[in-house]
Coordinates of C-alpha atoms in Angstrom, one line a residue:
X1026 CA 39.8 -39.6 64.0
X1027 CA 37.1 -42.0 63.2
X1028 CA 34.6 -39.8 65.0
X1029 CA 35.7 -36.7 63.0
X1030 CA 35.0 -38.7 59.7
X1031 CA 31.6 -39.8 60.9
X1032 CA 30.7 -36.3 62.0
X1033 CA 31.8 -35.0 58.6
X1034 CA 29.7 -37.6 56.8
X1035 CA 26.7 -36.7 58.9
X1036 CA 27.1 -33.0 58.2
X1037 CA 27.4 -33.7 54.5
X1038 CA 24.3 -35.9 54.5
X1039 CA 22.3 -33.2 56.4
X1040 CA 23.4 -30.5 54.0
X1041 CA 22.6 -32.7 50.9
X1042 CA 19.1 -33.5 52.5
X1043 CA 18.4 -29.8 53.1
X1044 CA 19.4 -28.9 49.6
X1045 CA 17.3 -31.7 48.1
X1046 CA 14.3 -30.7 50.2
X1047 CA 14.6 -27.0 49.2
X1048 CA 14.9 -28.0 45.6
X1049 CA 11.8 -30.2 45.9
X1050 CA 9.9 -27.3 47.6
X1051 CA 10.8 -24.9 44.8
X1052 CA 9.6 -27.5 42.2
X1053 CA 6.3 -28.0 44.1
X1054 CA 5.7 -24.2 44.4
X1055 CA 6.3 -23.8 40.7
X1056 CA 4.0 -26.7 39.9
X1057 CA 1.2 -25.3 42.1
X1058 CA 1.6 -21.8 40.6
X1059 CA 1.3 -23.3 37.1
X1060 CA -1.8 -25.2 38.1
X1061 CA -3.4 -22.1 39.6
X1062 CA -2.6 -20.1 36.5
X1063 CA -4.1 -22.8 34.3
X1064 CA -7.2 -23.0 36.5
X1065 CA -7.6 -19.3 36.5
X1066 CA -7.4 -19.2 32.7
X1067 CA -9.8 -22.0 32.5
X1068 CA -12.3 -20.4 34.8
X1069 CA -12.1 -17.1 33.0
X1070 CA -12.7 -18.9 29.7
X1071 CA -15.7 -20.8 31.2
X1072 CA -17.1 -17.5 32.7
X1073 CA -16.8 -15.9 29.2
X1074 CA -18.7 -18.9 27.7
X1075 CA -21.3 -18.7 30.5
X1076 CA -21.9 -15.0 29.9
X1077 CA -22.5 -15.6 26.2
X1078 CA -24.9 -18.4 27.0
X1079 CA -26.9 -16.4 29.5
X1080 CA -27.2 -13.5 27.0
X1081 CA -28.5 -16.1 24.5
X1082 CA -31.0 -17.3 27.1
X1083 CA -32.1 -13.8 27.9
X1084 CA -32.9 -13.1 24.2
X1085 CA -34.8 -16.4 23.8
X1086 CA -38.6 -16.2 23.2
X1087 CA -39.2 -18.8 25.9
X1088 CA -40.3 -17.6 29.3
X1089 CA -38.5 -20.5 31.1
X1090 CA -35.3 -19.7 29.5
X1091 CA -35.5 -16.1 30.8
X1092 CA -36.0 -17.5 34.3
X1093 CA -32.9 -19.6 34.0
X1094 CA -31.0 -16.5 32.7
X1095 CA -32.2 -14.5 35.7
X1096 CA -31.0 -17.2 38.1
X1097 CA -27.5 -17.1 36.6
X1098 CA -27.5 -13.4 36.6
X1099 CA -28.4 -13.1 40.2
X1100 CA -25.5 -15.5 41.0
X1101 CA -23.1 -13.6 38.7
X1102 CA -23.9 -10.2 40.0
X1103 CA -23.7 -11.5 43.6
X1104 CA -20.2 -12.8 42.9
X1105 CA -19.1 -9.5 41.3
X1106 CA -19.3 -10.6 37.6
X1107 CA -20.6 -7.7 35.7
X1108 CA -19.1 -8.3 32.3
X1109 CA -20.5 -6.7 29.2
X1110 CA -22.5 -9.7 28.3
X1111 CA -24.1 -9.8 31.9
X1112 CA -25.1 -6.1 31.6
X1113 CA -26.4 -6.6 28.1
X1114 CA -28.5 -9.6 29.3
X1115 CA -30.0 -7.5 32.2
X1116 CA -30.8 -4.7 29.7
X1117 CA -32.6 -7.2 27.5
X1118 CA -34.7 -8.6 30.4
X1119 CA -35.4 -5.2 32.0
X1120 CA -37.0 -4.0 28.7
X1121 CA -38.6 -7.4 27.8
X1122 CA -41.9 -6.7 26.1
X1123 CA -41.5 -2.9 26.3
X1124 CA -38.4 -2.1 24.2
X1125 CA -38.8 -5.3 22.1
X1126 CA -42.5 -6.2 21.9
X1127 CA -43.3 -9.5 20.2
X1128 CA -46.9 -9.4 18.8
X1129 CA -49.3 -12.0 17.7
X1130 CA -52.6 -10.8 16.3
X1131 CA -51.9 -7.4 18.0
X1132 CA -51.3 -9.0 21.3
X1133 CA -47.9 -8.6 23.0
X1134 CA -46.6 -12.1 23.7
X1135 CA -43.5 -11.3 25.7
X1136 CA -45.0 -9.1 28.4
X1137 CA -43.3 -10.4 31.5
X1138 CA -43.4 -7.8 34.3
X1139 CA -42.0 -10.2 36.9
X1140 CA -38.9 -10.7 34.7
X1141 CA -38.5 -6.9 34.2
X1142 CA -38.9 -6.3 37.9
X1143 CA -36.1 -8.7 38.9
X1144 CA -33.8 -7.4 36.2
X1145 CA -34.3 -3.8 37.3
X1146 CA -33.3 -4.7 40.9
X1147 CA -30.2 -6.4 39.6
X1148 CA -29.2 -3.4 37.5
X1149 CA -29.4 -1.4 40.7
X1150 CA -26.8 -3.8 42.3
X1151 CA -24.6 -3.5 39.2
X1152 CA -24.7 0.3 39.4
X1153 CA -22.9 2.7 37.0
X1154 CA -24.1 5.3 34.6
X1155 CA -25.3 2.7 32.0
X1156 CA -27.5 1.0 34.5
X1157 CA -28.9 4.4 35.6
X1158 CA -29.8 5.3 32.0
X1159 CA -31.6 2.0 31.5
X1160 CA -33.5 2.3 34.8
X1161 CA -34.5 5.9 34.0
X1162 CA -35.9 4.7 30.6
X1163 CA -37.8 1.8 32.3
X1164 CA -39.3 4.1 34.9
X1165 CA -40.7 6.4 32.2
X1166 CA -41.6 3.9 29.5
X1167 CA -43.0 0.9 31.5
X1168 CA -46.7 0.7 32.3
X1169 CA -46.5 -1.8 35.2
X1170 CA -46.4 -0.3 38.7
X1171 CA -44.4 -3.3 40.0
X1172 CA -41.7 -2.8 37.4
X1173 CA -41.6 1.0 37.8
X1174 CA -41.4 0.6 41.5
X1175 CA -38.4 -1.7 41.1
X1176 CA -36.7 0.8 38.7
X1177 CA -37.4 3.7 41.2
X1178 CA -36.0 1.7 44.1
X1179 CA -32.9 0.9 42.2
X1180 CA -32.4 4.5 41.2
X1181 CA -32.7 5.6 44.8
X1182 CA -30.2 3.0 46.0
X1183 CA -27.7 3.9 43.2
X1184 CA -27.7 7.6 44.0
X1185 CA -26.8 8.9 40.5
X1186 CA -28.8 12.1 39.7
X1187 CA -26.8 14.2 37.3
X1188 CA -28.9 17.1 36.0
X1189 CA -31.7 15.8 38.2
X1190 CA -32.3 13.1 35.6
X1191 CA -33.3 10.4 38.1
X1192 CA -35.5 12.5 40.3
X1193 CA -37.3 14.0 37.3
X1194 CA -37.9 10.5 35.8
X1195 CA -39.2 9.3 39.2
X1196 CA -41.5 12.3 39.5
X1197 CA -42.9 11.8 36.0
X1198 CA -43.5 8.0 36.6
X1199 CA -45.3 8.5 39.8
X1200 CA -47.3 11.5 38.5
X1201 CA -48.6 9.3 35.6
X1202 CA -49.4 6.5 38.0
X1203 CA -51.1 8.8 40.4
X1204 CA -53.4 10.2 37.7
X1205 CA -54.2 6.8 36.1
X1206 CA -54.2 4.3 38.9
X1207 CA -52.7 5.4 42.3
X1208 CA -50.6 2.7 43.8
X1209 CA -49.5 3.0 47.4
X1210 CA -46.5 0.6 47.0
X1211 CA -45.1 2.7 44.1
X1212 CA -45.7 5.9 46.1
X1213 CA -43.7 4.5 49.0
X1214 CA -40.8 3.6 46.6
X1215 CA -41.0 7.1 45.2
X1216 CA -40.8 8.8 48.6
X1217 CA -37.9 6.6 49.7
X1218 CA -36.0 7.3 46.5
X1219 CA -36.7 11.1 46.8
X1220 CA -35.4 11.0 50.3
X1221 CA -32.2 9.3 49.3
X1222 CA -31.6 11.5 46.2
X1223 CA -32.6 14.9 47.8
X1224 CA -29.0 15.8 48.6
X1225 CA -27.9 15.2 45.0
X1226 CA -30.8 17.2 43.5
X1227 CA -30.2 20.7 42.2
X1228 CA -33.7 21.7 41.5
X1229 CA -36.1 20.2 44.0
X1230 CA -39.3 21.7 42.6
X1231 CA -40.5 18.6 40.7
X1232 CA -39.7 16.4 43.7
X1233 CA -41.4 18.6 46.2
X1234 CA -44.5 19.1 44.0
X1235 CA -45.0 15.3 43.6
X1236 CA -44.4 14.6 47.4
X1237 CA -47.0 17.3 48.2
X1238 CA -49.5 15.7 45.7
X1239 CA -49.0 12.3 47.4
X1240 CA -49.5 13.8 50.9
X1241 CA -52.8 15.4 49.8
X1242 CA -54.2 12.5 47.7
X1243 CA -56.7 10.4 49.7
X1244 CA -56.5 7.6 47.2
X1245 CA -53.3 6.6 49.1
X1246 CA -53.4 5.1 52.6
X1247 CA -53.0 7.3 55.6
X1248 CA -49.6 5.7 56.2
X1249 CA -48.4 6.7 52.7
X1250 CA -49.7 10.3 53.2
X1251 CA -48.0 10.5 56.6
X1252 CA -44.7 9.2 55.1
X1253 CA -45.0 11.9 52.4
X1254 CA -45.3 14.7 55.0
X1255 CA -42.2 13.3 56.9
X1256 CA -40.1 13.3 53.7
X1257 CA -41.4 16.7 52.6
X1258 CA -40.4 18.1 56.0
X1259 CA -36.9 16.6 55.9
X1260 CA -36.3 17.9 52.4
X1261 CA -37.5 21.4 53.2
X1262 CA -35.3 21.5 56.3
X1263 CA -32.3 20.4 54.2
X1264 CA -33.1 23.0 51.7
X1265 CA -33.4 25.8 54.4
X1266 CA -30.1 24.7 55.9
X1267 CA -28.3 24.8 52.6
X1268 CA -29.7 28.3 51.8
X1269 CA -28.7 29.6 55.2
X1270 CA -25.2 28.2 54.8
X1271 CA -24.8 29.8 51.4
X1272 CA -26.1 33.2 52.8
X1273 CA -23.6 33.0 55.7
X1274 CA -20.8 32.2 53.4
X1275 CA -21.5 35.4 51.4

């Protein structure tokens, strides 16, 4: 009889302990969930503030502030933060001195091609139609080969070419550079971008014409001219294959 009572007490104690432990675990989980929620809201709030700060730095007239903004933007884009303020800051920096020239006695004071170049490459990582439109404008409007080359590379990597807008802008940019001051590095970026965008190009005439001009222009190195012939051959083969497939289908 005594043993039965002891056993009963042990069972009750075990049940009570299990119930208490389960209750404690539920409370702990609720507490952790609340903390995570509060942390998430706090981080989101801080990210919003950071985005506003970086946009302010990008608009600053100080070169060093723009460098700080770029460092933050590289980290933000790398972590997937492409908020409206982040994209606006990149637009600001990509067009620095071109879309918003600041002049003193007729001299542009905010001509920072290195800033524009890095911003163009980041826009290529951001992607999207908005970034494509900005890069097309930079490729056409900028007068620095290093910046145009970055815009061209980004356009090729993004792959957007609705109505041949990207390839036409690239052909225009390299044509102007080829006439005024042939730059091998820009020609290489042009050829690489053409190769990547060829499949998405409806009318390849402007592309093929510019590639042919690069291949025949002895201002460029032999390596550049050889690369042009390789790209031209590949594009013509693709065009021939497409034409044959269309004819067979008919």
